[in-house]
Tab-separated table of N, CA, C and O in Angstrom:
chain	number	residue	atom	x	y	z
S	1	MET	N	7.646	14.766	-13.127
S	1	MET	CA	6.444	15.585	-13.093
S	1	MET	C	6.157	15.950	-11.636
S	1	MET	O	6.175	15.098	-10.769
S	2	THR	N	5.881	17.220	-11.361
S	2	THR	CA	5.604	17.648	-10.001
S	2	THR	C	4.179	17.292	-9.617
S	2	THR	O	3.324	17.057	-10.478
S	3	LEU	N	3.938	17.284	-8.319
S	3	LEU	CA	2.611	16.938	-7.811
S	3	LEU	C	1.559	17.906	-8.342
S	3	LEU	O	0.498	17.499	-8.798
S	4	GLN	N	1.850	19.205	-8.325
S	4	GLN	CA	0.889	20.196	-8.814
S	4	GLN	C	0.592	19.988	-10.295
S	4	GLN	O	-0.542	20.082	-10.728
S	5	LYS	N	1.628	19.681	-11.093
S	5	LYS	CA	1.437	19.462	-12.521
S	5	LYS	C	0.595	18.206	-12.752
S	5	LYS	O	-0.280	18.178	-13.594
S	6	THR	N	0.862	17.155	-11.954
S	6	THR	CA	0.101	15.915	-12.069
S	6	THR	C	-1.375	16.170	-11.789
S	6	THR	O	-2.241	15.699	-12.520
S	7	LEU	N	-1.661	16.922	-10.747
S	7	LEU	CA	-3.047	17.174	-10.374
S	7	LEU	C	-3.770	18.034	-11.406
S	7	LEU	O	-4.979	17.950	-11.554
S	8	SER	N	-3.025	18.864	-12.143
S	8	SER	CA	-3.670	19.703	-13.143
S	8	SER	C	-3.941	18.937	-14.440
S	8	SER	O	-4.691	19.392	-15.276
S	9	VAL	N	-3.327	17.766	-14.606
S	9	VAL	CA	-3.495	16.978	-15.816
S	9	VAL	C	-4.824	16.239	-15.820
S	9	VAL	O	-5.421	16.039	-16.866
S	10	ARG	N	-5.302	15.816	-14.680
S	10	ARG	CA	-6.538	15.045	-14.631
S	10	ARG	C	-7.393	15.480	-13.454
S	10	ARG	O	-6.908	16.138	-12.533
S	11	LEU	N	-8.655	15.092	-13.487
S	11	LEU	CA	-9.542	15.359	-12.356
S	11	LEU	C	-9.136	14.483	-11.189
S	11	LEU	O	-8.644	13.370	-11.378
S	12	GLN	N	-9.351	14.962	-9.996
S	12	GLN	CA	-9.008	14.173	-8.818
S	12	GLN	C	-10.099	13.159	-8.507
S	12	GLN	O	-11.285	13.421	-8.726
S	13	TYR	N	-9.663	12.006	-7.990
S	13	TYR	CA	-10.580	10.988	-7.477
S	13	TYR	C	-10.596	11.108	-5.959
S	13	TYR	O	-9.608	11.549	-5.354
S	14	PRO	N	-11.687	10.704	-5.302
S	14	PRO	CA	-11.736	10.770	-3.838
S	14	PRO	C	-10.634	9.939	-3.167
S	14	PRO	O	-10.279	10.195	-2.031
S	15	THR	N	-10.093	8.960	-3.877
S	15	THR	CA	-9.065	8.093	-3.309
S	15	THR	C	-7.658	8.650	-3.469
S	15	THR	O	-6.705	8.075	-2.938
S	16	ASP	N	-7.492	9.762	-4.174
S	16	ASP	CA	-6.155	10.325	-4.393
S	16	ASP	C	-5.522	10.765	-3.076
S	16	ASP	O	-6.200	11.276	-2.180
S	17	LEU	N	-4.220	10.582	-3.013
S	17	LEU	CA	-3.455	11.044	-1.861
S	17	LEU	C	-3.365	12.566	-1.886
S	17	LEU	O	-3.195	13.165	-2.950
S	18	SER	N	-3.458	13.179	-0.718
S	18	SER	CA	-3.215	14.618	-0.631
S	18	SER	C	-1.700	14.835	-0.708
S	18	SER	O	-0.916	13.889	-0.599
S	19	GLU	N	-1.300	16.064	-0.879
S	19	GLU	CA	0.135	16.372	-0.934
S	19	GLU	C	0.812	15.983	0.381
S	19	GLU	O	1.901	15.408	0.379
S	20	ALA	N	0.161	16.252	1.504
S	20	ALA	CA	0.730	15.904	2.811
S	20	ALA	C	0.862	14.385	2.968
S	20	ALA	O	1.884	13.893	3.476
S	21	GLN	N	-0.158	13.649	2.535
S	21	GLN	CA	-0.090	12.182	2.612
S	21	GLN	C	1.027	11.638	1.730
S	21	GLN	O	1.763	10.729	2.129
S	22	TRP	N	1.159	12.193	0.517
S	22	TRP	CA	2.204	11.735	-0.399
S	22	TRP	C	3.591	11.988	0.192
S	22	TRP	O	4.494	11.163	0.082
S	23	HIS	N	3.768	13.119	0.845
S	23	HIS	CA	5.077	13.433	1.425
S	23	HIS	C	5.446	12.488	2.564
S	23	HIS	O	6.624	12.287	2.855
S	24	ILE	N	4.461	11.867	3.186
S	24	ILE	CA	4.734	10.877	4.234
S	24	ILE	C	5.232	9.574	3.624
S	24	ILE	O	6.203	8.983	4.099
S	25	ILE	N	4.580	9.111	2.551
S	25	ILE	CA	4.952	7.793	2.021
S	25	ILE	C	6.009	7.841	0.915
S	25	ILE	O	6.664	6.833	0.649
S	26	LYS	N	6.207	8.992	0.293
S	26	LYS	CA	7.169	9.091	-0.815
S	26	LYS	C	8.562	8.587	-0.441
S	26	LYS	O	9.175	7.854	-1.217
S	27	PRO	N	9.097	8.942	0.723
S	27	PRO	CA	10.443	8.450	1.070
S	27	PRO	C	10.511	6.920	1.223
S	27	PRO	O	11.598	6.345	1.191
S	28	LEU	N	9.377	6.259	1.375
S	28	LEU	CA	9.353	4.811	1.554
S	28	LEU	C	9.304	4.064	0.224
S	28	LEU	O	9.488	2.851	0.187
S	29	ILE	N	9.047	4.784	-0.866
S	29	ILE	CA	8.997	4.190	-2.201
S	29	ILE	C	10.439	4.016	-2.692
S	29	ILE	O	11.221	4.964	-2.656
S	30	PRO	N	10.801	2.817	-3.163
S	30	PRO	CA	12.172	2.607	-3.633
S	30	PRO	C	12.521	3.535	-4.799
S	30	PRO	O	11.688	3.819	-5.655
S	31	ARG	N	13.752	3.990	-4.786
S	31	ARG	CA	14.257	4.825	-5.866
S	31	ARG	C	14.460	3.984	-7.117
S	31	ARG	O	14.664	2.779	-7.036
S	32	GLY	N	14.452	4.632	-8.275
S	32	GLY	CA	14.736	3.936	-9.525
S	32	GLY	C	16.184	3.471	-9.556
S	32	GLY	O	17.027	3.958	-8.804
S	33	LYS	N	16.465	2.522	-10.415
S	33	LYS	CA	17.825	2.005	-10.542
S	33	LYS	C	18.761	3.104	-11.025
S	33	LYS	O	18.407	3.893	-11.898
S	34	THR	N	19.968	3.124	-10.475
S	34	THR	CA	20.949	4.109	-10.914
S	34	THR	C	21.637	3.623	-12.183
S	34	THR	O	21.794	2.423	-12.395
S	35	GLY	N	22.014	4.557	-13.013
S	35	GLY	CA	22.742	4.217	-14.220
S	35	GLY	C	21.871	3.840	-15.398
S	35	GLY	O	22.359	3.743	-16.517
S	36	GLY	N	20.612	3.642	-15.189
S	36	GLY	CA	19.717	3.258	-16.281
S	36	GLY	C	18.963	4.458	-16.807
S	36	GLY	O	19.320	5.602	-16.556
S	37	HIS	N	17.884	4.179	-17.521
S	37	HIS	CA	17.031	5.255	-18.016
S	37	HIS	C	16.318	5.908	-16.842
S	37	HIS	O	16.044	5.270	-15.826
S	38	MET	N	16.009	7.169	-17.006
S	38	MET	CA	15.257	7.860	-15.972
S	38	MET	C	13.847	7.278	-15.921
S	38	MET	O	13.256	6.951	-16.950
S	39	ARG	N	13.316	7.117	-14.732
S	39	ARG	CA	11.979	6.554	-14.564
S	39	ARG	C	10.948	7.481	-15.209
S	39	ARG	O	10.925	8.675	-14.938
S	40	GLU	N	10.130	6.913	-16.068
S	40	GLU	CA	9.122	7.699	-16.779
S	40	GLU	C	7.772	7.675	-16.072
S	40	GLU	O	6.952	8.556	-16.267
S	41	THR	N	7.541	6.664	-15.266
S	41	THR	CA	6.254	6.510	-14.598
S	41	THR	C	6.231	7.348	-13.324
S	41	THR	O	7.163	7.317	-12.528
S	42	ASP	N	5.154	8.074	-13.131
S	42	ASP	CA	4.969	8.907	-11.949
S	42	ASP	C	4.468	8.023	-10.804
S	42	ASP	O	3.347	7.514	-10.845
S	43	GLU	N	5.314	7.849	-9.780
S	43	GLU	CA	4.947	6.966	-8.662
S	43	GLU	C	3.731	7.473	-7.904
S	43	GLU	O	2.978	6.686	-7.339
S	44	TYR	N	3.547	8.780	-7.873
S	44	TYR	CA	2.364	9.349	-7.233
S	44	TYR	C	1.099	8.835	-7.928
S	44	TYR	O	0.136	8.429	-7.279
S	45	GLU	N	1.121	8.826	-9.249
S	45	GLU	CA	-0.024	8.332	-10.007
S	45	GLU	C	-0.203	6.823	-9.833
S	45	GLU	O	-1.327	6.330	-9.794
S	46	VAL	N	0.898	6.090	-9.733
S	46	VAL	CA	0.816	4.643	-9.492
S	46	VAL	C	0.154	4.394	-8.138
S	46	VAL	O	-0.759	3.571	-8.020
S	47	ALA	N	0.606	5.109	-7.109
S	47	ALA	CA	0.020	4.949	-5.768
S	47	ALA	C	-1.472	5.288	-5.795
S	47	ALA	O	-2.291	4.572	-5.210
S	48	ASN	N	-1.841	6.370	-6.480
S	48	ASN	CA	-3.258	6.743	-6.575
S	48	ASN	C	-4.071	5.686	-7.309
S	48	ASN	O	-5.196	5.392	-6.929
S	49	ALA	N	-3.500	5.114	-8.362
S	49	ALA	CA	-4.202	4.069	-9.108
S	49	ALA	C	-4.434	2.847	-8.232
S	49	ALA	O	-5.514	2.245	-8.250
S	50	ILE	N	-3.430	2.484	-7.434
S	50	ILE	CA	-3.568	1.326	-6.542
S	50	ILE	C	-4.626	1.600	-5.483
S	50	ILE	O	-5.474	0.746	-5.199
S	51	LEU	N	-4.622	2.791	-4.910
S	51	LEU	CA	-5.637	3.136	-3.914
S	51	LEU	C	-7.033	3.147	-4.532
S	51	LEU	O	-7.998	2.702	-3.906
S	52	TYR	N	-7.146	3.636	-5.763
S	52	TYR	CA	-8.426	3.623	-6.468
S	52	TYR	C	-8.919	2.185	-6.629
S	52	TYR	O	-10.077	1.871	-6.340
S	53	LEU	N	-8.025	1.325	-7.083
S	53	LEU	CA	-8.380	-0.077	-7.307
S	53	LEU	C	-8.804	-0.749	-6.001
S	53	LEU	O	-9.813	-1.453	-5.949
S	54	LEU	N	-8.050	-0.514	-4.931
S	54	LEU	CA	-8.372	-1.141	-3.649
S	54	LEU	C	-9.699	-0.644	-3.089
S	54	LEU	O	-10.469	-1.422	-2.521
S	55	LYS	N	-9.974	0.640	-3.243
S	55	LYS	CA	-11.218	1.204	-2.710
S	55	LYS	C	-12.439	0.780	-3.529
S	55	LYS	O	-13.474	0.434	-2.982
S	56	THR	N	-12.294	0.791	-4.859
S	56	THR	CA	-13.455	0.497	-5.706
S	56	THR	C	-13.642	-0.991	-5.949
S	56	THR	O	-14.739	-1.428	-6.286
S	57	GLY	N	-12.571	-1.773	-5.826
S	57	GLY	CA	-12.663	-3.202	-6.077
S	57	GLY	C	-12.714	-3.547	-7.559
S	57	GLY	O	-13.040	-4.671	-7.922
S	58	CYS	N	-12.344	-2.600	-8.418
S	58	CYS	CA	-12.385	-2.879	-9.858
S	58	CYS	C	-11.250	-3.829	-10.252
S	58	CYS	O	-10.309	-4.038	-9.492
S	59	ASP	N	-11.356	-4.408	-11.420
S	59	ASP	CA	-10.286	-5.248	-11.948
S	59	ASP	C	-9.131	-4.361	-12.396
S	59	ASP	O	-9.322	-3.192	-12.724
S	60	TRP	N	-7.941	-4.965	-12.462
S	60	TRP	CA	-6.766	-4.221	-12.930
S	60	TRP	C	-7.047	-3.592	-14.295
S	60	TRP	O	-6.727	-2.435	-14.534
S	61	ARG	N	-7.636	-4.378	-15.179
S	61	ARG	CA	-7.875	-3.904	-16.549
S	61	ARG	C	-8.946	-2.815	-16.618
S	61	ARG	O	-9.131	-2.195	-17.657
S	62	MET	N	-9.653	-2.599	-15.518
S	62	MET	CA	-10.724	-1.605	-15.497
S	62	MET	C	-10.281	-0.273	-14.894
S	62	MET	O	-11.112	0.623	-14.696
S	63	LEU	N	-8.988	-0.114	-14.610
S	63	LEU	CA	-8.517	1.180	-14.101
S	63	LEU	C	-8.824	2.266	-15.124
S	63	LEU	O	-8.659	2.047	-16.330
S	64	PRO	N	-9.267	3.422	-14.679
S	64	PRO	CA	-9.533	4.515	-15.626
S	64	PRO	C	-8.290	4.851	-16.454
S	64	PRO	O	-7.162	4.708	-15.991
S	65	HIS	N	-8.511	5.312	-17.659
S	65	HIS	CA	-7.420	5.559	-18.603
S	65	HIS	C	-6.537	6.739	-18.237
S	65	HIS	O	-5.466	6.903	-18.822
S	66	ASP	N	-6.972	7.572	-17.290
S	66	ASP	CA	-6.105	8.693	-16.926
S	66	ASP	C	-5.044	8.307	-15.897
S	66	ASP	O	-4.201	9.122	-15.540
S	67	PHE	N	-5.056	7.069	-15.433
S	67	PHE	CA	-3.966	6.528	-14.626
S	67	PHE	C	-2.939	5.905	-15.566
S	67	PHE	O	-3.228	5.686	-16.749
S	68	PRO	N	-1.746	5.564	-15.062
S	68	PRO	CA	-0.816	4.810	-15.912
S	68	PRO	C	-1.454	3.498	-16.358
S	68	PRO	O	-2.435	3.038	-15.781
S	69	LYS	N	-0.886	2.864	-17.376
S	69	LYS	CA	-1.430	1.605	-17.889
S	69	LYS	C	-1.562	0.595	-16.760
S	69	LYS	O	-0.712	0.531	-15.868
S	70	TRP	N	-2.621	-0.206	-16.821
S	70	TRP	CA	-2.888	-1.153	-15.735
S	70	TRP	C	-1.720	-2.107	-15.533
S	70	TRP	O	-1.421	-2.490	-14.399
S	71	GLN	N	-1.041	-2.511	-16.613
S	71	GLN	CA	0.088	-3.441	-16.491
S	71	GLN	C	1.219	-2.805	-15.677
S	71	GLN	O	1.850	-3.462	-14.846
S	72	THR	N	1.443	-1.516	-15.901
S	72	THR	CA	2.485	-0.787	-15.164
S	72	THR	C	2.120	-0.711	-13.689
S	72	THR	O	2.950	-0.961	-12.813
S	73	VAL	N	0.872	-0.358	-13.407
S	73	VAL	CA	0.408	-0.258	-12.019
S	73	VAL	C	0.519	-1.621	-11.333
S	73	VAL	O	1.003	-1.729	-10.206
S	74	PHE	N	0.100	-2.673	-12.032
S	74	PHE	CA	0.185	-4.030	-11.482
S	74	PHE	C	1.634	-4.415	-11.201
S	74	PHE	O	1.936	-5.001	-10.158
S	75	ASP	N	2.544	-4.089	-12.125
S	75	ASP	CA	3.962	-4.405	-11.928
S	75	ASP	C	4.523	-3.716	-10.686
S	75	ASP	O	5.241	-4.332	-9.890
S	76	TYR	N	4.191	-2.434	-10.502
S	76	TYR	CA	4.652	-1.719	-9.306
S	76	TYR	C	4.042	-2.328	-8.041
S	76	TYR	O	4.731	-2.521	-7.043
S	77	PHE	N	2.745	-2.602	-8.077
S	77	PHE	CA	2.074	-3.198	-6.919
S	77	PHE	C	2.771	-4.494	-6.510
S	77	PHE	O	3.076	-4.713	-5.337
S	78	THR	N	3.036	-5.371	-7.497
S	78	THR	CA	3.672	-6.658	-7.233
S	78	THR	C	5.093	-6.475	-6.718
S	78	THR	O	5.498	-7.123	-5.750
S	79	LYS	N	5.834	-5.583	-7.339
S	79	LYS	CA	7.218	-5.325	-6.915
S	79	LYS	C	7.248	-4.808	-5.478
S	79	LYS	O	8.044	-5.269	-4.653
S	80	TRP	N	6.377	-3.850	-5.179
S	80	TRP	CA	6.344	-3.278	-3.835
S	80	TRP	C	5.874	-4.291	-2.801
S	80	TRP	O	6.264	-4.230	-1.639
S	81	LYS	N	5.052	-5.225	-3.209
S	81	LYS	CA	4.627	-6.291	-2.295
S	81	LYS	C	5.812	-7.209	-1.983
S	81	LYS	O	6.073	-7.537	-0.831
S	82	LYS	N	6.530	-7.605	-3.028
S	82	LYS	CA	7.654	-8.537	-2.855
S	82	LYS	C	8.805	-7.925	-2.073
S	82	LYS	O	9.446	-8.612	-1.278
S	83	ASP	N	9.104	-6.634	-2.303
S	83	ASP	CA	10.272	-6.035	-1.649
S	83	ASP	C	9.963	-5.429	-0.278
S	83	ASP	O	10.829	-4.856	0.369
S	84	GLY	N	8.716	-5.557	0.173
S	84	GLY	CA	8.364	-5.094	1.520
S	84	GLY	C	7.961	-3.630	1.609
S	84	GLY	O	7.747	-3.118	2.711
S	85	THR	N	7.823	-2.956	0.479
S	85	THR	CA	7.447	-1.539	0.497
S	85	THR	C	6.090	-1.335	1.146
S	85	THR	O	5.915	-0.425	1.964
S	86	TRP	N	5.109	-2.182	0.801
S	86	TRP	CA	3.774	-2.028	1.400
S	86	TRP	C	3.825	-2.202	2.908
S	86	TRP	O	3.145	-1.487	3.650
S	87	LYS	N	4.624	-3.146	3.389
S	87	LYS	CA	4.751	-3.355	4.835
S	87	LYS	C	5.368	-2.122	5.497
S	87	LYS	O	4.913	-1.695	6.557
S	88	LYS	N	6.390	-1.546	4.857
S	88	LYS	CA	7.019	-0.336	5.410
S	88	LYS	C	6.011	0.811	5.486
S	88	LYS	O	5.963	1.526	6.488
S	89	ILE	N	5.219	0.969	4.422
S	89	ILE	CA	4.206	2.037	4.421
S	89	ILE	C	3.178	1.785	5.516
S	89	ILE	O	2.839	2.679	6.302
S	90	HIS	N	2.703	0.550	5.613
S	90	HIS	CA	1.713	0.193	6.642
S	90	HIS	C	2.266	0.467	8.033
S	90	HIS	O	1.606	1.101	8.864
S	91	ASP	N	3.474	-0.010	8.300
S	91	ASP	CA	4.061	0.153	9.628
S	91	ASP	C	4.283	1.624	9.971
S	91	ASP	O	4.033	2.052	11.100
S	92	CYS	N	4.731	2.402	9.004
S	92	CYS	CA	4.949	3.835	9.221
S	92	CYS	C	3.638	4.532	9.584
S	92	CYS	O	3.570	5.290	10.552
S	93	LEU	N	2.586	4.252	8.823
S	93	LEU	CA	1.290	4.886	9.080
S	93	LEU	C	0.688	4.415	10.399
S	93	LEU	O	0.126	5.212	11.156
S	94	LYS	N	0.829	3.120	10.686
S	94	LYS	CA	0.318	2.577	11.951
S	94	LYS	C	1.014	3.257	13.130
S	94	LYS	O	0.362	3.666	14.093
S	95	ASP	N	2.340	3.388	13.041
S	95	ASP	CA	3.088	4.040	14.117
S	95	ASP	C	2.626	5.482	14.319
S	95	ASP	O	2.468	5.941	15.455
S	96	GLN	N	2.390	6.203	13.221
S	96	GLN	CA	1.944	7.594	13.332
S	96	GLN	C	0.563	7.687	13.973
S	96	GLN	O	0.312	8.585	14.786
S	97	VAL	N	-0.325	6.769	13.633
S	97	VAL	CA	-1.666	6.763	14.225
S	97	VAL	C	-1.574	6.471	15.720
S	97	VAL	O	-2.222	7.129	16.533
S	98	ARG	N	-0.751	5.488	16.095
S	98	ARG	CA	-0.603	5.150	17.515
S	98	ARG	C	-0.077	6.348	18.299
S	98	ARG	O	-0.575	6.652	19.384
S	99	LEU	N	0.927	7.038	17.757
S	99	LEU	CA	1.484	8.208	18.441
S	99	LEU	C	0.445	9.319	18.554
S	99	LEU	O	0.356	9.993	19.583
S	100	LYS	N	-0.347	9.496	17.509
S	100	LYS	CA	-1.352	10.565	17.501
S	100	LYS	C	-2.415	10.360	18.580
S	100	LYS	O	-2.931	11.328	19.138
S	101	VAL	N	-2.754	9.093	18.876
S	101	VAL	CA	-3.761	8.833	19.904
S	101	VAL	C	-3.139	8.609	21.286
S	101	VAL	O	-3.800	8.153	22.201
S	102	GLY	N	-1.848	8.934	21.409
S	102	GLY	CA	-1.200	8.888	22.710
S	102	GLY	C	-0.649	7.545	23.132
S	102	GLY	O	-0.393	7.324	24.310
S	103	LYS	N	-0.463	6.635	22.188
S	103	LYS	CA	0.104	5.326	22.520
S	103	LYS	C	1.554	5.259	22.061
S	103	LYS	O	2.010	6.092	21.291
S	104	ARG	N	2.261	4.243	22.540
S	104	ARG	CA	3.618	4.000	22.061
S	104	ARG	C	3.559	3.508	20.627
S	104	ARG	O	2.555	2.940	20.201
S	105	LYS	N	4.681	3.705	19.893
S	105	LYS	CA	4.732	3.251	18.496
S	105	LYS	C	4.419	1.773	18.383
S	105	LYS	O	3.644	1.350	17.541
S	106	LYS	N	5.044	0.984	19.214
S	106	LYS	CA	4.885	-0.471	19.158
S	106	LYS	C	4.018	-0.938	20.316
S	106	LYS	O	4.185	-0.495	21.450
S	107	ALA	N	3.111	-1.857	20.022
S	107	ALA	CA	2.274	-2.427	21.087
S	107	ALA	C	3.169	-3.198	22.050
S	107	ALA	O	4.117	-3.860	21.642
S	108	THR	N	2.859	-3.116	23.335
S	108	THR	CA	3.684	-3.789	24.330
S	108	THR	C	3.056	-5.073	24.842
S	108	THR	O	3.687	-5.823	25.568
S	109	ALA	N	1.807	-5.331	24.483
S	109	ALA	CA	1.152	-6.546	24.963
S	109	ALA	C	0.039	-6.947	24.004
S	109	ALA	O	-0.472	-6.139	23.244
S	110	GLY	N	-0.314	-8.188	24.048
S	110	GLY	CA	-1.433	-8.699	23.280
S	110	GLY	C	-2.277	-9.585	24.178
S	110	GLY	O	-1.775	-10.163	25.139
S	111	VAL	N	-3.556	-9.712	23.887
S	111	VAL	CA	-4.453	-10.497	24.716
S	111	VAL	C	-5.165	-11.527	23.852
S	111	VAL	O	-5.681	-11.205	22.782
S	112	ILE	N	-5.191	-12.763	24.318
S	112	ILE	CA	-5.966	-13.818	23.670
S	112	ILE	C	-6.857	-14.410	24.747
S	112	ILE	O	-6.370	-14.883	25.772
S	113	ASP	N	-8.175	-14.354	24.532
S	113	ASP	CA	-9.061	-14.953	25.523
S	113	ASP	C	-9.450	-16.361	25.083
S	113	ASP	O	-9.134	-16.797	23.992
S	114	SER	N	-10.124	-17.072	25.957
S	114	SER	CA	-10.440	-18.471	25.690
S	114	SER	C	-11.398	-18.641	24.510
S	114	SER	O	-11.475	-19.712	23.932
S	115	GLN	N	-12.128	-17.599	24.138
S	115	GLN	CA	-13.040	-17.694	23.002
S	115	GLN	C	-12.322	-17.479	21.671
S	115	GLN	O	-12.841	-17.807	20.627
S	116	SER	N	-11.112	-16.913	21.729
S	116	SER	CA	-10.376	-16.623	20.503
S	116	SER	C	-9.677	-17.845	19.937
S	116	SER	O	-9.513	-17.979	18.741
S	117	VAL	N	-9.219	-18.732	20.814
S	117	VAL	CA	-8.464	-19.894	20.367
S	117	VAL	C	-9.182	-21.143	20.843
S	117	VAL	O	-9.273	-21.418	22.020
S	118	LYS	N	-9.721	-21.889	19.897
S	118	LYS	CA	-10.434	-23.125	20.226
S	118	LYS	C	-9.510	-24.307	19.963
S	118	LYS	O	-8.820	-24.360	18.957
S	119	THR	N	-9.513	-25.236	20.863
S	119	THR	CA	-8.796	-26.495	20.642
S	119	THR	C	-9.806	-27.620	20.817
S	119	THR	O	-10.918	-27.405	21.291
S	120	GLY	N	-9.399	-28.807	20.444
S	120	GLY	CA	-10.306	-29.952	20.589
S	120	GLY	C	-10.434	-30.373	22.039
S	120	GLY	O	-9.759	-29.866	22.930
S	121	LYS	N	-11.337	-31.328	22.294
S	121	LYS	CA	-11.480	-31.869	23.642
S	121	LYS	C	-10.220	-32.638	23.989
S	121	LYS	O	-9.456	-33.037	23.123
S	122	LYS	N	-10.051	-32.879	25.265
S	122	LYS	CA	-8.863	-33.597	25.720
S	122	LYS	C	-8.780	-34.954	25.016
S	122	LYS	O	-9.742	-35.700	24.971
S	123	GLY	N	-7.621	-35.223	24.450
S	123	GLY	CA	-7.408	-36.489	23.776
S	123	GLY	C	-7.743	-36.464	22.294
S	123	GLY	O	-7.451	-37.391	21.577
S	124	GLU	N	-8.392	-35.384	21.833
S	124	GLU	CA	-8.714	-35.269	20.420
S	124	GLU	C	-7.658	-34.438	19.703
S	124	GLU	O	-6.765	-33.863	20.321
S	125	PHE	N	-7.788	-34.335	18.381
S	125	PHE	CA	-6.881	-33.535	17.573
S	125	PHE	C	-6.926	-32.089	18.040
S	125	PHE	O	-7.979	-31.527	18.273
S	126	VAL	N	-5.776	-31.480	18.197
S	126	VAL	CA	-5.703	-30.097	18.629
S	126	VAL	C	-5.586	-29.207	17.398
S	126	VAL	O	-4.710	-29.407	16.561
S	127	ALA	N	-6.483	-28.232	17.288
S	127	ALA	CA	-6.444	-27.303	16.163
S	127	ALA	C	-5.299	-26.322	16.371
S	127	ALA	O	-5.140	-25.764	17.448
S	128	MET	N	-4.506	-26.177	15.353
S	128	MET	CA	-3.419	-25.201	15.455
S	128	MET	C	-3.010	-24.735	14.070
S	128	MET	O	-3.273	-25.395	13.080
S	129	MET	N	-2.388	-23.564	14.045
S	129	MET	CA	-1.868	-23.041	12.788
S	129	MET	C	-0.365	-22.902	12.932
S	129	MET	O	0.128	-22.408	13.936
S	130	LEU	N	0.363	-23.342	11.937
S	130	LEU	CA	1.798	-23.202	11.951
S	130	LEU	C	2.171	-21.782	11.564
S	130	LEU	O	1.585	-21.197	10.674
S	131	VAL	N	3.169	-21.243	12.237
S	131	VAL	CA	3.626	-19.895	11.959
S	131	VAL	C	4.916	-19.997	11.153
S	131	VAL	O	5.857	-20.663	11.572
S	132	LYS	N	4.966	-19.341	9.993
S	132	LYS	CA	6.177	-19.329	9.196
S	132	LYS	C	7.128	-18.299	9.771
S	132	LYS	O	6.738	-17.201	10.112
S	133	LYS	N	8.370	-18.658	9.873
S	133	LYS	CA	9.374	-17.717	10.402
S	133	LYS	C	10.326	-17.296	9.328
S	133	LYS	O	10.576	-17.905	8.396
């Protein structure tokens, strides 16, 4: 289903991706498996449903009926979380924002001041968080 056809099927929500926004993230969405059935679910609609849910804070089961079934949307959300798709989308958008405001894609430095990291008094237990690698 084309983007124009999708938009003519239902009313737009304020959280829907514009055509330009969709064209930025579409290449980052994993392709369907080769050799199997053709994908029936419109990924554009799945992305819009997820954005609707995140913005409104509704439950999965409360997604409006003009989106794909909530179970389908949840399955895509979970799959994209596990395979790193959301991270790729986030990083791509972050890089574009940094470039737009005149910064390098990747930050070159970070700052931690003494108020950001508290430790115990000398000789006491030191507060720390382990970093998973």
